[in-house]
mmCIF file of C-alpha atoms in Angstrom:
data_model
loop_
_atom_site.group_PDB
_atom_site.id
_atom_site.type_symbol
_atom_site.label_atom_id
_atom_site.label_comp_id
_atom_site.label_asym_id
_atom_site.label_seq_id
_atom_site.Cartn_x
_atom_site.Cartn_y
_atom_site.Cartn_z
ATOM 1 C CA UNK A 82 -3.895 -33.478 17.213
ATOM 2 C CA UNK A 83 -4.553 -31.163 14.349
ATOM 3 C CA UNK A 84 -4.874 -32.985 11.031
ATOM 4 C CA UNK A 85 -3.325 -31.924 7.737
ATOM 5 C CA UNK A 86 -6.798 -31.539 6.311
ATOM 6 C CA UNK A 87 -7.771 -29.116 9.052
ATOM 7 C CA UNK A 88 -4.491 -27.286 8.579
ATOM 8 C CA UNK A 89 -5.297 -26.763 4.897
ATOM 9 C CA UNK A 90 -8.751 -25.484 5.725
ATOM 10 C CA UNK A 91 -7.277 -22.826 7.958
ATOM 11 C CA UNK A 92 -4.320 -22.017 5.712
ATOM 12 C CA UNK A 93 -5.722 -18.844 4.113
ATOM 13 C CA UNK A 94 -6.741 -17.394 7.446
ATOM 14 C CA UNK A 95 -3.381 -18.376 8.868
ATOM 15 C CA UNK A 96 -1.534 -16.562 6.086
ATOM 16 C CA UNK A 97 -3.767 -13.522 6.435
ATOM 17 C CA UNK A 98 -3.355 -13.549 10.196
ATOM 18 C CA UNK A 99 -7.081 -13.746 10.737
ATOM 19 C CA UNK A 100 -6.978 -16.493 13.372
ATOM 20 C CA UNK A 101 -7.400 -16.294 17.099
ATOM 21 C CA UNK A 102 -4.124 -16.810 18.982
ATOM 22 C CA UNK A 103 -5.105 -20.277 20.153
ATOM 23 C CA UNK A 104 -5.819 -21.680 16.674
ATOM 24 C CA UNK A 105 -2.764 -19.929 15.336
ATOM 25 C CA UNK A 106 -0.573 -21.622 17.944
ATOM 26 C CA UNK A 107 -2.087 -24.997 17.071
ATOM 27 C CA UNK A 108 -1.317 -24.472 13.418
ATOM 28 C CA UNK A 109 2.203 -23.365 14.170
ATOM 29 C CA UNK A 110 2.737 -26.477 16.216
ATOM 30 C CA UNK A 111 1.498 -28.601 13.329
ATOM 31 C CA UNK A 112 3.828 -26.761 10.960
ATOM 32 C CA UNK A 113 6.801 -27.625 13.110
ATOM 33 C CA UNK A 114 5.894 -31.278 13.090
ATOM 34 C CA UNK A 115 4.652 -31.821 9.545
ATOM 35 C CA UNK A 116 7.150 -31.255 6.714
ATOM 36 C CA UNK A 117 4.463 -31.646 4.042
ATOM 37 C CA UNK A 118 2.282 -28.932 5.470
ATOM 38 C CA UNK A 119 5.317 -26.751 5.961
ATOM 39 C CA UNK A 120 6.112 -27.006 2.239
ATOM 40 C CA UNK A 121 2.506 -26.409 1.228
ATOM 41 C CA UNK A 122 2.323 -23.396 3.514
ATOM 42 C CA UNK A 123 5.598 -21.982 2.243
ATOM 43 C CA UNK A 124 4.754 -22.457 -1.438
ATOM 44 C CA UNK A 125 1.253 -21.049 -0.970
ATOM 45 C CA UNK A 126 2.782 -17.976 0.627
ATOM 46 C CA UNK A 127 5.145 -17.676 -2.355
ATOM 47 C CA UNK A 128 2.260 -18.169 -4.782
ATOM 48 C CA UNK A 129 0.404 -15.230 -3.275
ATOM 49 C CA UNK A 130 3.554 -13.134 -3.243
ATOM 50 C CA UNK A 131 4.486 -13.769 -6.859
ATOM 51 C CA UNK A 132 1.002 -12.682 -8.004
ATOM 52 C CA UNK A 133 1.077 -9.545 -5.892
ATOM 53 C CA UNK A 134 4.339 -8.576 -7.574
ATOM 54 C CA UNK A 135 2.874 -8.995 -11.047
ATOM 55 C CA UNK A 136 2.647 -5.680 -12.844
ATOM 56 C CA UNK A 137 0.046 -4.808 -15.415
ATOM 57 C CA UNK A 138 1.491 -4.927 -18.933
ATOM 58 C CA UNK A 139 1.248 -2.054 -21.357
ATOM 59 C CA UNK A 140 -2.080 -1.825 -23.123
ATOM 60 C CA UNK A 141 -2.205 -3.412 -26.579
ATOM 61 C CA UNK A 142 -1.636 -0.925 -29.350
ATOM 62 C CA UNK A 143 -4.555 1.384 -30.058
ATOM 63 C CA UNK A 144 -6.474 0.585 -26.886
ATOM 64 C CA UNK A 145 -5.436 3.711 -25.042
ATOM 65 C CA UNK A 146 -6.191 5.963 -27.978
ATOM 66 C CA UNK A 147 -9.603 4.413 -28.518
ATOM 67 C CA UNK A 148 -10.330 4.766 -24.804
ATOM 68 C CA UNK A 149 -9.489 8.482 -24.877
ATOM 69 C CA UNK A 150 -11.621 8.989 -27.958
ATOM 70 C CA UNK A 151 -14.488 7.013 -26.494
ATOM 71 C CA UNK A 152 -14.428 9.006 -23.278
ATOM 72 C CA UNK A 153 -14.012 12.348 -25.034
ATOM 73 C CA UNK A 154 -17.036 11.512 -27.163
ATOM 74 C CA UNK A 155 -19.287 10.206 -24.426
ATOM 75 C CA UNK A 156 -18.250 12.205 -21.378
ATOM 76 C CA UNK A 157 -18.691 15.422 -23.298
ATOM 77 C CA UNK A 158 -22.367 14.650 -23.785
ATOM 78 C CA UNK A 159 -22.803 14.412 -20.074
ATOM 79 C CA UNK A 160 -21.136 17.753 -19.453
ATOM 80 C CA UNK A 161 -23.384 19.422 -21.969
ATOM 81 C CA UNK A 162 -26.424 17.788 -20.474
ATOM 82 C CA UNK A 163 -25.525 18.662 -16.904
ATOM 83 C CA UNK A 164 -24.977 22.290 -17.810
ATOM 84 C CA UNK A 165 -28.531 22.701 -19.020
ATOM 85 C CA UNK A 166 -30.211 25.361 -16.893
ATOM 86 C CA UNK A 167 -33.501 23.459 -16.785
ATOM 87 C CA UNK A 168 -32.079 20.726 -14.522
ATOM 88 C CA UNK A 169 -33.118 21.093 -10.942
ATOM 89 C CA UNK A 170 -30.962 20.126 -7.985
ATOM 90 C CA UNK A 171 -33.706 18.210 -6.221
ATOM 91 C CA UNK B 44 7.018 -4.140 -6.183
ATOM 92 C CA UNK B 45 3.326 -4.589 -5.668
ATOM 93 C CA UNK B 46 0.459 -3.392 -7.785
ATOM 94 C CA UNK B 47 -0.319 -0.683 -5.261
ATOM 95 C CA UNK B 48 2.893 1.125 -6.081
ATOM 96 C CA UNK B 49 2.555 4.747 -5.108
ATOM 97 C CA UNK B 50 3.252 7.155 -7.903
ATOM 98 C CA UNK B 51 4.882 10.322 -6.652
ATOM 99 C CA UNK B 52 2.526 13.246 -6.934
ATOM 100 C CA UNK B 53 -0.515 11.064 -7.465
ATOM 101 C CA UNK B 54 -3.172 12.178 -5.013
ATOM 102 C CA UNK B 55 -6.211 10.053 -5.704
ATOM 103 C CA UNK B 56 -8.698 11.824 -3.473
ATOM 104 C CA UNK B 57 -7.684 15.276 -4.707
ATOM 105 C CA UNK B 58 -8.093 14.108 -8.310
ATOM 106 C CA UNK B 59 -11.482 12.608 -7.526
ATOM 107 C CA UNK B 60 -12.616 15.844 -5.884
ATOM 108 C CA UNK B 61 -11.494 17.850 -8.907
ATOM 109 C CA UNK B 62 -13.125 15.390 -11.299
ATOM 110 C CA UNK B 63 -16.374 15.695 -9.358
ATOM 111 C CA UNK B 64 -16.205 19.437 -9.904
ATOM 112 C CA UNK B 65 -16.120 18.776 -13.629
ATOM 113 C CA UNK B 66 -12.348 18.950 -14.152
ATOM 114 C CA UNK B 67 -11.949 16.592 -17.088
ATOM 115 C CA UNK B 68 -8.165 16.684 -16.892
ATOM 116 C CA UNK B 69 -8.307 15.290 -13.375
ATOM 117 C CA UNK B 70 -10.543 12.497 -14.596
ATOM 118 C CA UNK B 71 -8.156 11.782 -17.465
ATOM 119 C CA UNK B 72 -5.361 11.473 -14.973
ATOM 120 C CA UNK B 73 -7.324 8.890 -13.016
ATOM 121 C CA UNK B 74 -7.999 7.040 -16.255
ATOM 122 C CA UNK B 75 -4.379 6.916 -17.315
ATOM 123 C CA UNK B 76 -3.326 5.871 -13.837
ATOM 124 C CA UNK B 77 -5.651 2.879 -13.735
ATOM 125 C CA UNK B 78 -6.362 1.894 -17.338
ATOM 126 C CA UNK B 79 -3.765 -0.892 -17.464
ATOM 127 C CA UNK B 80 -4.999 -2.515 -14.286
ATOM 128 C CA UNK B 81 -8.645 -2.310 -15.311
ATOM 129 C CA UNK B 82 -7.776 -3.801 -18.687
ATOM 130 C CA UNK B 83 -5.737 -6.582 -17.131
ATOM 131 C CA UNK B 84 -8.531 -7.475 -14.742
ATOM 132 C CA UNK B 85 -11.127 -7.369 -17.507
ATOM 133 C CA UNK B 86 -8.986 -9.579 -19.691
ATOM 134 C CA UNK B 87 -8.371 -12.072 -16.925
ATOM 135 C CA UNK B 88 -12.107 -12.398 -16.388
ATOM 136 C CA UNK B 89 -13.327 -12.302 -19.987
ATOM 137 C CA UNK B 90 -10.223 -13.979 -21.438
ATOM 138 C CA UNK B 91 -10.508 -11.930 -24.543
ATOM 139 C CA UNK B 92 -8.948 -8.648 -25.736
ATOM 140 C CA UNK B 93 -12.022 -7.258 -27.449
ATOM 141 C CA UNK B 94 -14.294 -7.857 -24.482
ATOM 142 C CA UNK B 95 -11.648 -6.427 -22.167
ATOM 143 C CA UNK B 96 -11.511 -3.276 -24.256
ATOM 144 C CA UNK B 97 -15.292 -2.877 -24.127
ATOM 145 C CA UNK B 98 -15.188 -3.388 -20.372
ATOM 146 C CA UNK B 99 -12.412 -0.818 -20.059
ATOM 147 C CA UNK B 100 -14.392 1.808 -21.963
ATOM 148 C CA UNK B 101 -17.723 1.117 -20.311
ATOM 149 C CA UNK B 102 -16.206 1.035 -16.827
ATOM 150 C CA UNK B 103 -14.583 4.440 -17.096
ATOM 151 C CA UNK B 104 -17.685 5.902 -18.689
ATOM 152 C CA UNK B 105 -19.808 4.523 -15.847
ATOM 153 C CA UNK B 106 -17.336 5.820 -13.294
ATOM 154 C CA UNK B 107 -17.526 9.240 -14.891
ATOM 155 C CA UNK B 108 -21.295 9.228 -15.112
ATOM 156 C CA UNK B 109 -21.775 8.061 -11.542
ATOM 157 C CA UNK B 110 -18.902 9.905 -9.960
ATOM 158 C CA UNK B 111 -21.340 11.892 -7.824
ATOM 159 C CA UNK B 112 -22.465 8.637 -6.214
ATOM 160 C CA UNK B 113 -18.935 7.877 -5.080
ATOM 161 C CA UNK B 114 -18.978 8.819 -1.435
ATOM 162 C CA UNK B 115 -15.328 8.303 -0.654
ATOM 163 C CA UNK B 116 -16.000 5.573 1.902
ATOM 164 C CA UNK B 117 -13.642 3.313 -0.001
ATOM 165 C CA UNK B 118 -10.714 4.072 -2.250
ATOM 166 C CA UNK B 119 -11.672 5.257 -5.713
ATOM 167 C CA UNK B 120 -9.852 2.293 -7.201
ATOM 168 C CA UNK B 121 -11.884 -0.169 -5.134
ATOM 169 C CA UNK B 122 -15.049 1.493 -6.355
ATOM 170 C CA UNK B 123 -13.769 1.406 -9.943
ATOM 171 C CA UNK B 124 -12.890 -2.275 -9.640
ATOM 172 C CA UNK B 125 -16.434 -3.009 -8.521
ATOM 173 C CA UNK B 126 -17.813 -1.301 -11.606
ATOM 174 C CA UNK B 127 -15.326 -3.074 -13.865
ATOM 175 C CA UNK B 128 -15.859 -6.522 -12.378
ATOM 176 C CA UNK B 129 -19.602 -6.171 -12.912
ATOM 177 C CA UNK B 130 -19.091 -5.141 -16.506
ATOM 178 C CA UNK B 131 -16.715 -8.043 -17.067
ATOM 179 C CA UNK B 132 -19.048 -10.587 -15.478
ATOM 180 C CA UNK B 133 -21.911 -9.285 -17.582
ATOM 181 C CA UNK B 134 -19.828 -9.848 -20.699
ATOM 182 C CA UNK B 135 -18.995 -13.330 -19.552
ATOM 183 C CA UNK B 136 -22.613 -14.179 -18.809
ATOM 184 C CA UNK B 137 -23.752 -12.868 -22.122
ATOM 185 C CA UNK B 138 -21.209 -14.980 -23.920
ATOM 186 C CA UNK B 139 -22.053 -18.065 -21.944
ATOM 187 C CA UNK B 140 -25.789 -17.645 -21.967
ATOM 188 C CA UNK B 141 -26.213 -20.461 -24.468
ATOM 189 C CA UNK B 142 -24.134 -22.842 -22.409
ATOM 190 C CA UNK B 143 -25.603 -25.105 -19.799
ATOM 191 C CA UNK B 144 -22.976 -24.566 -17.098
ATOM 192 C CA UNK B 145 -23.910 -21.584 -14.949
ATOM 193 C CA UNK B 146 -21.220 -19.098 -14.022
ATOM 194 C CA UNK B 147 -21.502 -19.720 -10.332
ATOM 195 C CA UNK B 148 -21.408 -23.452 -10.590
ATOM 196 C CA UNK B 149 -21.507 -25.182 -7.226
ATOM 197 C CA UNK B 150 -18.148 -25.907 -5.751
ATOM 198 C CA UNK B 151 -17.169 -29.535 -5.701
ATOM 199 C CA UNK B 152 -15.728 -30.765 -2.478
ATOM 200 C CA UNK B 153 -12.849 -32.789 -3.807
ATOM 201 C CA UNK B 154 -10.773 -32.125 -0.714
ATOM 202 C CA UNK B 155 -8.348 -34.868 -1.659
ATOM 203 C CA UNK B 156 -7.520 -33.159 -4.893
ATOM 204 C CA UNK B 157 -6.355 -30.006 -3.199
ATOM 205 C CA UNK B 158 -2.723 -30.959 -2.696
ATOM 206 C CA UNK B 159 -0.746 -33.256 -4.916
ATOM 207 C CA UNK B 160 2.539 -31.519 -5.604
ATOM 208 C CA UNK B 161 4.628 -31.148 -2.503
ATOM 209 C CA UNK B 162 8.037 -29.749 -3.332
ATOM 210 C CA UNK B 163 10.011 -26.700 -2.368
ATOM 211 C CA UNK B 164 10.582 -24.035 -4.996
ATOM 212 C CA UNK B 165 13.738 -22.686 -6.485
ATOM 213 C CA UNK B 166 14.558 -19.662 -4.421
ATOM 214 C CA UNK B 167 12.902 -16.960 -6.402
ATOM 215 C CA UNK B 168 10.911 -17.338 -9.633
ATOM 216 C CA UNK B 169 11.525 -13.625 -10.261
ATOM 217 C CA UNK B 170 15.241 -14.370 -10.584
ATOM 218 C CA UNK B 171 14.817 -17.384 -12.843
ATOM 219 C CA UNK B 172 12.363 -15.989 -15.361
ATOM 220 C CA UNK B 173 12.140 -12.726 -17.242
ATOM 221 C CA UNK B 174 9.208 -10.511 -16.375
ATOM 222 C CA UNK B 175 7.488 -11.481 -19.635
ATOM 223 C CA UNK B 176 8.006 -15.203 -19.090
ATOM 224 C CA UNK B 177 6.778 -14.952 -15.539
ATOM 225 C CA UNK B 178 3.781 -12.900 -16.658
ATOM 226 C CA UNK B 179 2.859 -15.583 -19.185
ATOM 227 C CA UNK B 180 3.191 -18.384 -16.621
ATOM 228 C CA UNK B 181 1.081 -16.543 -14.061
ATOM 229 C CA UNK B 182 -1.537 -15.496 -16.581
ATOM 230 C CA UNK B 183 -2.053 -18.985 -17.886
ATOM 231 C CA UNK B 184 -2.261 -20.341 -14.340
ATOM 232 C CA UNK B 185 -5.024 -17.844 -13.508
ATOM 233 C CA UNK B 186 -6.799 -18.616 -16.779
ATOM 234 C CA UNK B 187 -6.954 -22.279 -15.867
ATOM 235 C CA UNK B 188 -9.054 -21.601 -12.759
ATOM 236 C CA UNK B 189 -12.787 -21.921 -13.059
ATOM 237 C CA UNK B 190 -14.508 -18.506 -13.196
ATOM 238 C CA UNK B 191 -15.981 -18.684 -9.697
ATOM 239 C CA UNK B 192 -12.520 -19.105 -8.170
ATOM 240 C CA UNK B 193 -10.721 -16.935 -10.666
ATOM 241 C CA UNK B 194 -12.733 -13.797 -10.001
ATOM 242 C CA UNK B 195 -12.289 -14.049 -6.253
ATOM 243 C CA UNK B 196 -8.554 -14.613 -6.630
ATOM 244 C CA UNK B 197 -8.155 -11.673 -9.016
ATOM 245 C CA UNK B 198 -9.931 -9.261 -6.704
ATOM 246 C CA UNK B 199 -8.289 -10.389 -3.499
ATOM 247 C CA UNK B 200 -4.761 -11.372 -4.482
ATOM 248 C CA UNK B 201 -4.079 -9.390 -7.632
ATOM 249 C CA UNK B 202 -6.147 -6.237 -7.141
ATOM 250 C CA UNK B 203 -5.646 -6.495 -3.391
ATOM 251 C CA UNK B 204 -9.179 -5.771 -2.284
ATOM 252 C CA UNK B 205 -9.930 -6.954 1.236
ATOM 253 C CA UNK B 206 -11.967 -10.114 1.808
ATOM 254 C CA UNK B 207 -14.896 -7.895 2.773
ATOM 255 C CA UNK B 208 -14.565 -5.675 -0.301
ATOM 256 C CA UNK B 209 -14.305 -8.753 -2.519
ATOM 257 C CA UNK B 210 -17.457 -10.184 -0.963
ATOM 258 C CA UNK B 211 -19.264 -6.909 -1.517
ATOM 259 C CA UNK B 212 -18.089 -6.529 -5.099
ATOM 260 C CA UNK B 213 -19.186 -10.037 -6.039
ATOM 261 C CA UNK B 214 -22.266 -10.151 -3.873
ATOM 262 C CA UNK B 215 -20.965 -13.203 -2.038
ATOM 263 C CA UNK B 216 -20.830 -14.072 1.624
ATOM 264 C CA UNK B 217 -17.515 -13.709 3.433
ATOM 265 C CA UNK B 218 -17.347 -17.465 3.909
ATOM 266 C CA UNK B 219 -17.953 -18.106 0.205
ATOM 267 C CA UNK B 220 -15.134 -15.701 -0.653
ATOM 268 C CA UNK B 221 -12.840 -17.390 1.818
ATOM 269 C CA UNK B 222 -13.495 -20.899 0.621
ATOM 270 C CA UNK B 223 -13.150 -19.950 -3.045
ATOM 271 C CA UNK B 224 -9.996 -18.026 -2.299
ATOM 272 C CA UNK B 225 -8.454 -20.969 -0.500
ATOM 273 C CA UNK B 226 -9.215 -23.275 -3.396
ATOM 274 C CA UNK B 227 -7.913 -20.794 -5.936
ATOM 275 C CA UNK B 228 -4.706 -20.324 -3.983
ATOM 276 C CA UNK B 229 -4.151 -24.033 -3.545
ATOM 277 C CA UNK B 230 -4.847 -24.788 -7.180
ATOM 278 C CA UNK B 231 -2.469 -22.073 -8.282
ATOM 279 C CA UNK B 232 0.128 -23.310 -5.828
ATOM 280 C CA UNK B 233 -0.218 -26.710 -7.402
ATOM 281 C CA UNK B 234 0.273 -25.392 -10.924
ATOM 282 C CA UNK B 235 3.138 -23.094 -10.022
ATOM 283 C CA UNK B 236 4.889 -25.814 -8.056
ATOM 284 C CA UNK B 237 4.979 -27.933 -11.194
ATOM 285 C CA UNK B 238 6.763 -25.026 -12.848
ATOM 286 C CA UNK B 239 8.935 -23.696 -10.067
ATOM 287 C CA UNK B 240 9.892 -26.746 -8.014
ATOM 288 C CA UNK B 241 13.522 -27.384 -7.357
ATOM 289 C CA UNK B 242 14.661 -30.081 -9.726
ATOM 290 C CA UNK B 243 14.860 -33.582 -8.277
ATOM 291 C CA UNK B 244 13.211 -32.456 -5.082
ATOM 292 C CA UNK B 245 9.829 -34.072 -5.076
ATOM 293 C CA UNK B 246 10.636 -36.506 -2.306
ATOM 294 C CA UNK B 247 7.398 -35.994 -0.387
ATOM 295 C CA UNK B 248 5.106 -36.419 -3.356
ATOM 296 C CA UNK B 249 4.723 -40.162 -2.931
ATOM 297 C CA UNK B 250 4.079 -40.135 0.782
#
């Protein structure tokens, strides 16, 4: 008999479908028999899903502008440097 | 909608190739496509707007400077995330250097603490809460994780790196990533269940 503790240990791999068919079948059997583990499994699945659906918010005001300025300032230096004829390819 | 939403007309590898050839507009396009996600990740790790902004700037500068080293074996975004996560962890270490608790504190094995709340959720949190409310709930749940779990969870379940890529980015073994991920997921499940559980439906909790 598979224990709830063992079920929890395998839960991530179960949800990511990284288990061999035999272990997977054992876990599925446990799920059918154990309402607690079924709920934990279901709500863990939903937890992962709700985070995956989370979209990145807009950047706080000014951040984007300062990023552009920062990159314009610093990336330019690199371009100038890399266009120096003295640099060898080796 | 996931975070890997495809933007029409956005061809990452073509932009990377052009940026490598010195096309700064192509690089700018990559920046504006990913800046929000890099900032979000940096903020989740550093927990601070100013640090996140530094990380954002430094990460894109590093990406630009080292673009020639990007071989295209992974997606550009995965490579960028690795740069950004290192920058963010460096910030965190610097800030915590005077504290006694190391960043990668050993993981306690309080197996019994892993599951307390057992209750089904209301059908769909997305339908019950506005996007802002939901964002706040999720953010504060992630913030409450200890850094060692939080970083793994962010890379795997928010930025959607694979287990292997997460292990590589954090210099951890696959099994360390897996065990931290499991704990992070279960702890978040616990917190979100307190928020999202169907009212009056905690019948199993006392079993």
